[in-house]
mmCIF file of C-alpha atoms in Angstrom:
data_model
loop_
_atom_site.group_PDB
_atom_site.id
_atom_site.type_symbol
_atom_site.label_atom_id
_atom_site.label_comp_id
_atom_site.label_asym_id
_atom_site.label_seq_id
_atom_site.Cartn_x
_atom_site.Cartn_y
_atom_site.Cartn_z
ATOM 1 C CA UNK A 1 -23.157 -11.138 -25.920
ATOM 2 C CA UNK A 2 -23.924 -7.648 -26.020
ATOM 3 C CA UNK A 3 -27.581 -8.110 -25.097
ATOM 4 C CA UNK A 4 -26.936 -10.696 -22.027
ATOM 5 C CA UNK A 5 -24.760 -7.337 -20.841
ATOM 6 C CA UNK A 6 -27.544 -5.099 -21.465
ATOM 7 C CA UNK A 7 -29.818 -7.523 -19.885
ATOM 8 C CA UNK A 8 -27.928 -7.443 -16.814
ATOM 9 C CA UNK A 9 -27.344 -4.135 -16.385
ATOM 10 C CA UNK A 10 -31.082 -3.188 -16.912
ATOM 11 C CA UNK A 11 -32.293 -5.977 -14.016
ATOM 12 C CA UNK A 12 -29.445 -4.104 -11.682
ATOM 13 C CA UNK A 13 -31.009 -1.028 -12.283
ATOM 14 C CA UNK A 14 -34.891 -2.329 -11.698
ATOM 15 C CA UNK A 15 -33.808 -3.502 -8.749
ATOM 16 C CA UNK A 16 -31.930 -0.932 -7.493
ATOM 17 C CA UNK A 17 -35.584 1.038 -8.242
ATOM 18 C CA UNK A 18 -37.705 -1.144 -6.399
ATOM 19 C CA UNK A 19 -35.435 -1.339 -3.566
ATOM 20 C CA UNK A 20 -37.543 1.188 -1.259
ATOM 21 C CA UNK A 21 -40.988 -0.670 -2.053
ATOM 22 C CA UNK A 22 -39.851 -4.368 -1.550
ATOM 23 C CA UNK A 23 -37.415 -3.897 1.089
ATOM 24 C CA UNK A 24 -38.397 -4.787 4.788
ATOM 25 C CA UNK A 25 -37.824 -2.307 7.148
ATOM 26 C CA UNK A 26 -35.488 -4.071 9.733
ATOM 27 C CA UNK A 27 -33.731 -2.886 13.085
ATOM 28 C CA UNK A 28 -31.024 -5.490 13.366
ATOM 29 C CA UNK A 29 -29.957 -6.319 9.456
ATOM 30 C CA UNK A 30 -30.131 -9.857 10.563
ATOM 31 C CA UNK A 31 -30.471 -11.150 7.113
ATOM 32 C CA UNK A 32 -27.824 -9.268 5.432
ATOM 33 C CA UNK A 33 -25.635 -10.292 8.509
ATOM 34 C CA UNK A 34 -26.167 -14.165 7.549
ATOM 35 C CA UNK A 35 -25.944 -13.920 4.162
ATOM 36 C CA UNK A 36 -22.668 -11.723 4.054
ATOM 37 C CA UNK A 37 -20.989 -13.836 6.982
ATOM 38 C CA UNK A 38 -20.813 -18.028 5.555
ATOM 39 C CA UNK A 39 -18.734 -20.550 3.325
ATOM 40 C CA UNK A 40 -19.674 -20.537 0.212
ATOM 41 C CA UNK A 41 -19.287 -23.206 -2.741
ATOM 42 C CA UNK A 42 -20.393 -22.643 -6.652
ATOM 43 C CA UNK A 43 -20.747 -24.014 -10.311
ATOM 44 C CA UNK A 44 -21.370 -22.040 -13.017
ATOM 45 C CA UNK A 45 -20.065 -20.833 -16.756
ATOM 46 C CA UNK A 46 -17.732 -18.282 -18.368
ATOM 47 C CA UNK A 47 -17.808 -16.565 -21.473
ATOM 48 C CA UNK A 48 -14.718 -14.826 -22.648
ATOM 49 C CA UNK A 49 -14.383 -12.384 -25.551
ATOM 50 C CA UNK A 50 -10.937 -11.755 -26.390
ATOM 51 C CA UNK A 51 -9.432 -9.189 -29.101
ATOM 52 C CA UNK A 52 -5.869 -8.420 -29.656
ATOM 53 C CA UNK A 53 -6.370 -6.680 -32.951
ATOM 54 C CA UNK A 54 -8.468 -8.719 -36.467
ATOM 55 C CA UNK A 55 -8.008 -11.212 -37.019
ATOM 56 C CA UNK A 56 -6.792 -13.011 -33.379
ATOM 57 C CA UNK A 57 -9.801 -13.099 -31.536
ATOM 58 C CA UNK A 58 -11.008 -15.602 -29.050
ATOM 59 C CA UNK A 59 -14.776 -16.503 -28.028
ATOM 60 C CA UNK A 60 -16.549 -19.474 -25.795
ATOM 61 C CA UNK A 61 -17.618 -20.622 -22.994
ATOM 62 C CA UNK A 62 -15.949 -22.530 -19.898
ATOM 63 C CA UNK A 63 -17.569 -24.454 -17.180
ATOM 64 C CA UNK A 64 -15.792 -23.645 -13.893
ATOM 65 C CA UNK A 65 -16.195 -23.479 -9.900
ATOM 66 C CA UNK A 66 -16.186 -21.306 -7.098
ATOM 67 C CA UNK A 67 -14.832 -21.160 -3.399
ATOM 68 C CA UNK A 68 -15.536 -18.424 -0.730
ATOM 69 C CA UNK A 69 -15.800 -17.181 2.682
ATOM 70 C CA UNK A 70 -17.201 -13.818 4.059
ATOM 71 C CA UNK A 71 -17.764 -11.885 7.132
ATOM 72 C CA UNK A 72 -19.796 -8.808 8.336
ATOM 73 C CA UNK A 73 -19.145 -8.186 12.189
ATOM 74 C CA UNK A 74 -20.288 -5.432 14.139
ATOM 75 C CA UNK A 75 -17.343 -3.674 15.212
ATOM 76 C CA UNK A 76 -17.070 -1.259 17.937
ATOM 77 C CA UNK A 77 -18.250 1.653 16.270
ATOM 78 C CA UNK A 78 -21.892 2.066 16.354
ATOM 79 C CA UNK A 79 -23.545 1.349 13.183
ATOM 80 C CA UNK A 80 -20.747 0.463 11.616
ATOM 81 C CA UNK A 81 -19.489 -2.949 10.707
ATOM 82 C CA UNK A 82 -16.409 -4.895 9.663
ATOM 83 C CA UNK A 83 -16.475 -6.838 6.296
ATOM 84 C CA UNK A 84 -13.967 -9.356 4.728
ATOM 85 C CA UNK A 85 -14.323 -11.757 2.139
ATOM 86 C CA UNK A 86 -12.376 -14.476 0.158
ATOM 87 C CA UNK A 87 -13.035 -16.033 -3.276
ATOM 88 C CA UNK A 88 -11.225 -18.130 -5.304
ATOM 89 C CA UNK A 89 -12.948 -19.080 -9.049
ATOM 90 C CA UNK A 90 -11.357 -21.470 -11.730
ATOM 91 C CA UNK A 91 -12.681 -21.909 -15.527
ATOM 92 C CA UNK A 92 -11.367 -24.452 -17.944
ATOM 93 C CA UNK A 93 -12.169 -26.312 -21.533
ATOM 94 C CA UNK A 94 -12.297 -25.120 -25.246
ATOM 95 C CA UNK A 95 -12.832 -21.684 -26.686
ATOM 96 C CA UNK A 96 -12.917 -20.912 -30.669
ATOM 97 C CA UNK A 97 -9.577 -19.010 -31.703
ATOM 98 C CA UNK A 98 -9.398 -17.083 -34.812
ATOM 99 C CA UNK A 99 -6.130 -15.599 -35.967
ATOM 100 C CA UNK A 100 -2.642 -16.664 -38.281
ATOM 101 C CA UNK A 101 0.551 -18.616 -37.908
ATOM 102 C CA UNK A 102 3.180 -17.143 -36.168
ATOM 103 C CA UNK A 103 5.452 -17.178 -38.472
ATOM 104 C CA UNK A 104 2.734 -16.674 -41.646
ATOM 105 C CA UNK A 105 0.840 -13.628 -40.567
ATOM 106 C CA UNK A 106 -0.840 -13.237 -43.926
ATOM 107 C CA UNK A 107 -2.329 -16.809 -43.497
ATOM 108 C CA UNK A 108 -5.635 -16.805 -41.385
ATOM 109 C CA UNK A 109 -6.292 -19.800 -38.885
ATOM 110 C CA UNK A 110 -8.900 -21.000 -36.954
ATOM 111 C CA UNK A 111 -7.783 -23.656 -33.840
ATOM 112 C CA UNK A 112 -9.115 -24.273 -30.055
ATOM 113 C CA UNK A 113 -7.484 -22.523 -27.325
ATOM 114 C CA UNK A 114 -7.848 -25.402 -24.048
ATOM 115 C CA UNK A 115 -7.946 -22.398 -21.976
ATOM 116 C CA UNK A 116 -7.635 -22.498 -18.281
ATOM 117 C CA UNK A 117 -8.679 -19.483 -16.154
ATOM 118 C CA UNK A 118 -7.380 -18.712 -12.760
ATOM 119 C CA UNK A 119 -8.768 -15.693 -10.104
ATOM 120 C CA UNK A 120 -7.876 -14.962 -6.620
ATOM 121 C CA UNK A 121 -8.928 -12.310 -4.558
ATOM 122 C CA UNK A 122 -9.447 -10.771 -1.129
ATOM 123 C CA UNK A 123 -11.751 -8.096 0.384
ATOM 124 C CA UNK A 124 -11.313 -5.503 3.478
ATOM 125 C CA UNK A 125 -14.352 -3.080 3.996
ATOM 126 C CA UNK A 126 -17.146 -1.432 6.385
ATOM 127 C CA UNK A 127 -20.557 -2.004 6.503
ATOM 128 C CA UNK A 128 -22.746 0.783 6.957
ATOM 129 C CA UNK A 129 -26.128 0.228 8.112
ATOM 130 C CA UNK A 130 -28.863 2.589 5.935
ATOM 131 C CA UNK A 131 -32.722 3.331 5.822
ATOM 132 C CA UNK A 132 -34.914 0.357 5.157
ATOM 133 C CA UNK A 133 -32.265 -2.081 6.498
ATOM 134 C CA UNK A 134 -29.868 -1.814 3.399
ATOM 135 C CA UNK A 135 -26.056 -1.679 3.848
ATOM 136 C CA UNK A 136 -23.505 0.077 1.682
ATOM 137 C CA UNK A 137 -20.084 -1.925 2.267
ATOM 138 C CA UNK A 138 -17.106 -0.072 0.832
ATOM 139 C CA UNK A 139 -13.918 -2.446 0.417
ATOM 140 C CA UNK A 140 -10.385 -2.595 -0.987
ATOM 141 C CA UNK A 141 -9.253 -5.460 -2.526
ATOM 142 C CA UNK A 142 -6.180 -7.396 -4.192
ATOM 143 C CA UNK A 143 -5.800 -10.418 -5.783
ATOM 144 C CA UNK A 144 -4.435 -12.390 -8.649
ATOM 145 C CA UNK A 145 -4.952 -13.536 -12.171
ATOM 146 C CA UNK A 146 -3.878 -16.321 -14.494
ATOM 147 C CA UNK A 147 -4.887 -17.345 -18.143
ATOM 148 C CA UNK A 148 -3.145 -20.071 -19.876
ATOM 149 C CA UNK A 149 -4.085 -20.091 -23.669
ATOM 150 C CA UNK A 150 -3.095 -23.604 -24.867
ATOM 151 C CA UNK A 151 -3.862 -23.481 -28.741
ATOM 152 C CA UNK A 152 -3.570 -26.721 -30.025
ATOM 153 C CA UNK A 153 -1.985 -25.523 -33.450
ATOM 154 C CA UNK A 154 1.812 -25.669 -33.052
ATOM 155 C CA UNK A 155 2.946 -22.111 -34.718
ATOM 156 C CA UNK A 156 0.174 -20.368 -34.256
ATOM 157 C CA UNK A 157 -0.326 -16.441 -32.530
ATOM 158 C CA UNK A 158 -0.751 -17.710 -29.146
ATOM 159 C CA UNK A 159 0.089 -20.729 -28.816
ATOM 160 C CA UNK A 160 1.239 -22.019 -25.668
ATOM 161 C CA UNK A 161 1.145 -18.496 -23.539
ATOM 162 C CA UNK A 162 0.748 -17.856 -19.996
ATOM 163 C CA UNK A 163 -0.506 -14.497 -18.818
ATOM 164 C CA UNK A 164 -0.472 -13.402 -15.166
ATOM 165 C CA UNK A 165 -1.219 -10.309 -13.062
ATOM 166 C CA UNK A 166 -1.470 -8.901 -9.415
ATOM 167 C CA UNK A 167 -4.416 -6.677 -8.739
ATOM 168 C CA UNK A 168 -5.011 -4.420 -6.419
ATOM 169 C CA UNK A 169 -8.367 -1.717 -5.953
ATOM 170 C CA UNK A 170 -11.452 -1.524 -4.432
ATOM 171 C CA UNK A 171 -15.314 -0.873 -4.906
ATOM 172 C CA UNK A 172 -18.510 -0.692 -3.085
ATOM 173 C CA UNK A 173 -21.333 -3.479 -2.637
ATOM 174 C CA UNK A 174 -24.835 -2.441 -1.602
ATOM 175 C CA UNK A 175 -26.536 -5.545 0.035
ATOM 176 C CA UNK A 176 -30.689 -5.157 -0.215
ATOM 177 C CA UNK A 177 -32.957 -7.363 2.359
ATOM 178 C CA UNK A 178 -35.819 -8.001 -0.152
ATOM 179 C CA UNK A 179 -37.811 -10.605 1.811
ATOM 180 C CA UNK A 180 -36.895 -12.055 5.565
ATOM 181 C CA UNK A 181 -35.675 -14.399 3.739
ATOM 182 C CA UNK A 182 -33.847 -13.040 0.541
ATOM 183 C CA UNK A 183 -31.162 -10.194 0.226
ATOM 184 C CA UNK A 184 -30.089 -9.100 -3.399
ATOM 185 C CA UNK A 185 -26.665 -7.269 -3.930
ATOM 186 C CA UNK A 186 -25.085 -5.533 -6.338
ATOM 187 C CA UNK A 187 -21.172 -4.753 -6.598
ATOM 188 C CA UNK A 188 -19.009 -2.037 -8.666
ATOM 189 C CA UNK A 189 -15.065 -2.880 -8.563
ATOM 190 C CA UNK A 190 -12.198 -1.132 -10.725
ATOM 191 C CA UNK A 191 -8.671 -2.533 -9.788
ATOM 192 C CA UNK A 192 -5.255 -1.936 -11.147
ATOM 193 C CA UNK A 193 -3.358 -4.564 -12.987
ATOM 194 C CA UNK A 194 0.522 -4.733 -12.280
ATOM 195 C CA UNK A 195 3.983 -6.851 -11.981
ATOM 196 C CA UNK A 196 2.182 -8.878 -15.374
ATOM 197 C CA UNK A 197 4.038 -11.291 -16.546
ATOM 198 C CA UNK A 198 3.600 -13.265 -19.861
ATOM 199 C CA UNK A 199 5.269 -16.472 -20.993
ATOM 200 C CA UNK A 200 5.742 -18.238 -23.771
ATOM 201 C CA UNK A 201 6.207 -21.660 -22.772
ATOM 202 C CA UNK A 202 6.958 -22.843 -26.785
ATOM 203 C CA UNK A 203 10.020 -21.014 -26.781
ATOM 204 C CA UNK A 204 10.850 -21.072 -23.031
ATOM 205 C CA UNK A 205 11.048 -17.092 -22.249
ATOM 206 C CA UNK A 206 8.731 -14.560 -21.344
ATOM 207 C CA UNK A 207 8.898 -10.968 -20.003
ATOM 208 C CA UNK A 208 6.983 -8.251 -18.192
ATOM 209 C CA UNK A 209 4.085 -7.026 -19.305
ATOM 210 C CA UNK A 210 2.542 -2.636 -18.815
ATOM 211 C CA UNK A 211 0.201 -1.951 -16.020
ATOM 212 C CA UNK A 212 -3.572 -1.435 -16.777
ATOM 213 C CA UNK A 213 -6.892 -2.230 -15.572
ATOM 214 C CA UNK A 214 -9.570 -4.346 -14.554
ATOM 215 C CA UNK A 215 -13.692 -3.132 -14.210
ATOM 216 C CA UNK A 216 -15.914 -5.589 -12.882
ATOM 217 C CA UNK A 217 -20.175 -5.109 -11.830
ATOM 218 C CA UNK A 218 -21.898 -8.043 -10.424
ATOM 219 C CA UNK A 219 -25.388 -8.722 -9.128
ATOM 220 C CA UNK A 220 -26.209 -11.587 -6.483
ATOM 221 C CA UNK A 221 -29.586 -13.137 -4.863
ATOM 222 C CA UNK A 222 -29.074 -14.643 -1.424
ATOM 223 C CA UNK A 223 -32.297 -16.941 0.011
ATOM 224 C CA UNK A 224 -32.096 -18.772 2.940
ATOM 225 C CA UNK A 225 -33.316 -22.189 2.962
ATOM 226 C CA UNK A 226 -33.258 -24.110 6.060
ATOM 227 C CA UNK A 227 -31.334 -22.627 9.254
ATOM 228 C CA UNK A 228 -27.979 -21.875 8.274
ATOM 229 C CA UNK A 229 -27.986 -23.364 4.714
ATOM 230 C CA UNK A 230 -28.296 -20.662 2.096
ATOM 231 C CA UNK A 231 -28.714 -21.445 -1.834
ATOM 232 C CA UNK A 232 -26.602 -18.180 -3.969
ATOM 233 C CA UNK A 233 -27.024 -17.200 -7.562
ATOM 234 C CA UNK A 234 -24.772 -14.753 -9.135
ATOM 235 C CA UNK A 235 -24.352 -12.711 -12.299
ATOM 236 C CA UNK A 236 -21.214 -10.659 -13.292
ATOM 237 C CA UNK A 237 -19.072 -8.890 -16.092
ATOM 238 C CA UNK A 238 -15.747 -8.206 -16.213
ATOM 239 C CA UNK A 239 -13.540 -6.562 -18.502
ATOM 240 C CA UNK A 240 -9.640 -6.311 -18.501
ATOM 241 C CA UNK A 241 -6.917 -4.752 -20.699
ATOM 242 C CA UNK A 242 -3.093 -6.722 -21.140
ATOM 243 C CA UNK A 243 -0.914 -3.416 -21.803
ATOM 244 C CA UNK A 244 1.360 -5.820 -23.862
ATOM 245 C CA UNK A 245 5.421 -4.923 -24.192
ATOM 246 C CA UNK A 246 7.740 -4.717 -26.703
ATOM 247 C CA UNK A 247 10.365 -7.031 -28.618
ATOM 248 C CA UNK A 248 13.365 -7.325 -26.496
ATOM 249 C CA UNK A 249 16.798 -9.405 -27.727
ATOM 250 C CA UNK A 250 15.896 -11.752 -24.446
ATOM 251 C CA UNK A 251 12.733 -12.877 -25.926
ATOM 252 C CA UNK A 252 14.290 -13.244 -29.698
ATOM 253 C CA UNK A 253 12.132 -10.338 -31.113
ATOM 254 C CA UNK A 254 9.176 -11.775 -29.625
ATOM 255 C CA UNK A 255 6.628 -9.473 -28.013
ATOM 256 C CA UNK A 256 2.486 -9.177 -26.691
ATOM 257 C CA UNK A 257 0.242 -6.685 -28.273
ATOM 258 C CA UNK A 258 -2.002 -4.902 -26.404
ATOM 259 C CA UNK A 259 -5.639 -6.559 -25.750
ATOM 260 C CA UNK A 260 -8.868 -6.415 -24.744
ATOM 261 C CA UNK A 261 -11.251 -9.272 -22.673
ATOM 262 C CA UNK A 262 -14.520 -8.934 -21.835
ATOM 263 C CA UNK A 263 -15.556 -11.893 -19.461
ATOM 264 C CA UNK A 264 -19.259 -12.622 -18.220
ATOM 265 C CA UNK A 265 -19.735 -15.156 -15.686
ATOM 266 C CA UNK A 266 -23.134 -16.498 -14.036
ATOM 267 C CA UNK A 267 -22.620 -19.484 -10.699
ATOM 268 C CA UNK A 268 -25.260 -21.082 -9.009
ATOM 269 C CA UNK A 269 -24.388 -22.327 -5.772
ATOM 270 C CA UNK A 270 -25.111 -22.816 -1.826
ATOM 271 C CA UNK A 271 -23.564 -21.687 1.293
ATOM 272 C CA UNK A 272 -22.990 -22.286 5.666
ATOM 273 C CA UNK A 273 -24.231 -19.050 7.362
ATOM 274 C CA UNK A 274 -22.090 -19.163 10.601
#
């Protein structure tokens, strides 16, 4: 786990390096322009690493799919352009849990979580045009998150929860024409978690949940096929923090612990220049 993260990082940062010698030099960014501006459709896999404290931990990997839409206009600014995107991503099957009853903390466990992941989010940014035909796109964003951990051992740490979070941020994406026909990109993101919400649907309550935060770096490849159709590959790690609350008579004594998820993700998939 630790190494596909290293891995990635290190082919963001040879990339980043060769940028000046494989880049095209281009006077109209026409092929960041159709890349960044499409529908967009994806399959891939997620890996989650989850950690509330030894021993409930969480680990595995769920298949999932991807929906988007961007745009990158010129806007009436010279050498500056509008950008907005949409993506929606879903994840969902069987993860190894590792933890204790809930009622038995001294008596270690090991069950399946049937997880089902959840992320929605939107983009507002300018493009801005560099040397070499590159473009720097800062953005804000906001968004949502859901995780429903479905452990199939009644009584267990866990069982049955529903986590959920708005988001809200921004970042920066840098968008690299490396052939005429291929643009790489590569995306830094930090957005704050709030209004989280936990519930435990065993018991039928739930309650709020602390504000924290959400890092996420991604790379991407963009080659165009065949006139508008485009085929997308992208690589990304994200890593989140529930701020967890505290027992409360409403939820019976009940309460989250604080926790940590590191998520890598990696989709395959094809899009509609327009």
């Amino acid at each position: 786990m630790r190494g596909l993260r290293s891995g990635i990082a290190m082919f963001g940062v040879s990339l980043l390096a060769a940028a000046p010698v494989l880049a095209q030099p281009v006077t109209t960014h026409a092929e960041i322009a159709a890349a960044e501006t499409n529908l967009n459709l994806s399959v891939g896999f997620l890996h989650t690493d989850y950690s509330e404290g030894q021993p409930d931990s969480e680990t595995g990997f769920t298949p999932g799919f991807g929906i988007g839409a961007s745009v990158l206009l010129p806007s009436a600014w010279s050498n500056i352009d509008y950008y907005s995107a949409f993506s929606y991503a879903f994840s969902a099957g069987n993860i190894s849990y590792s933890g204790h009853y809930l009622f038995a903390p001294n008596v270690a466990l090991k069950a399946t979580d049937r997880a089902v992941f959840n992320h929605i989010e939107g983009r507002m940014g300018l493009g801005f045009p560099l040397a070499g035909g590159i473009e720097a796109i800062p953005f804000i964003s906001a968004g949502y998150q859901s995780w429903n951990r479905n452990i199939d051992n009644k009584g267990t740490i866990g069982t049955d929860e529903y986590y959920s979070s708005a988001m809200a941020g921004g970042g920066v994406k840098l968008d690299i024409p490396v052939t005429a026909t291929l643009v790489a990109s590569g995306t830094a993101e930090m957005e704050g978690m709030f209004a989280g919400h936990i519930s435990f649907d065993s018991f039928g309550i739930g309650h709020a949940m602390g504000n924290s935060a959400q890092e996420r770096v991604s790379l991407g490849l963009d080659e165009a096929l065949s006139g508008p159709l485009h085929f997308q590959a992208s690589a990304d790690v994200t890593h989140f923090n529930y701020a967890g609350s505290k027992p409360t008579a409403a939820t019976y004594g009940l309460f989250e612990p604080a926790s940590t998820t590191t998520q890598v993700g990696v989709n395959l998939g094809i899009s509609y220049s327009f």
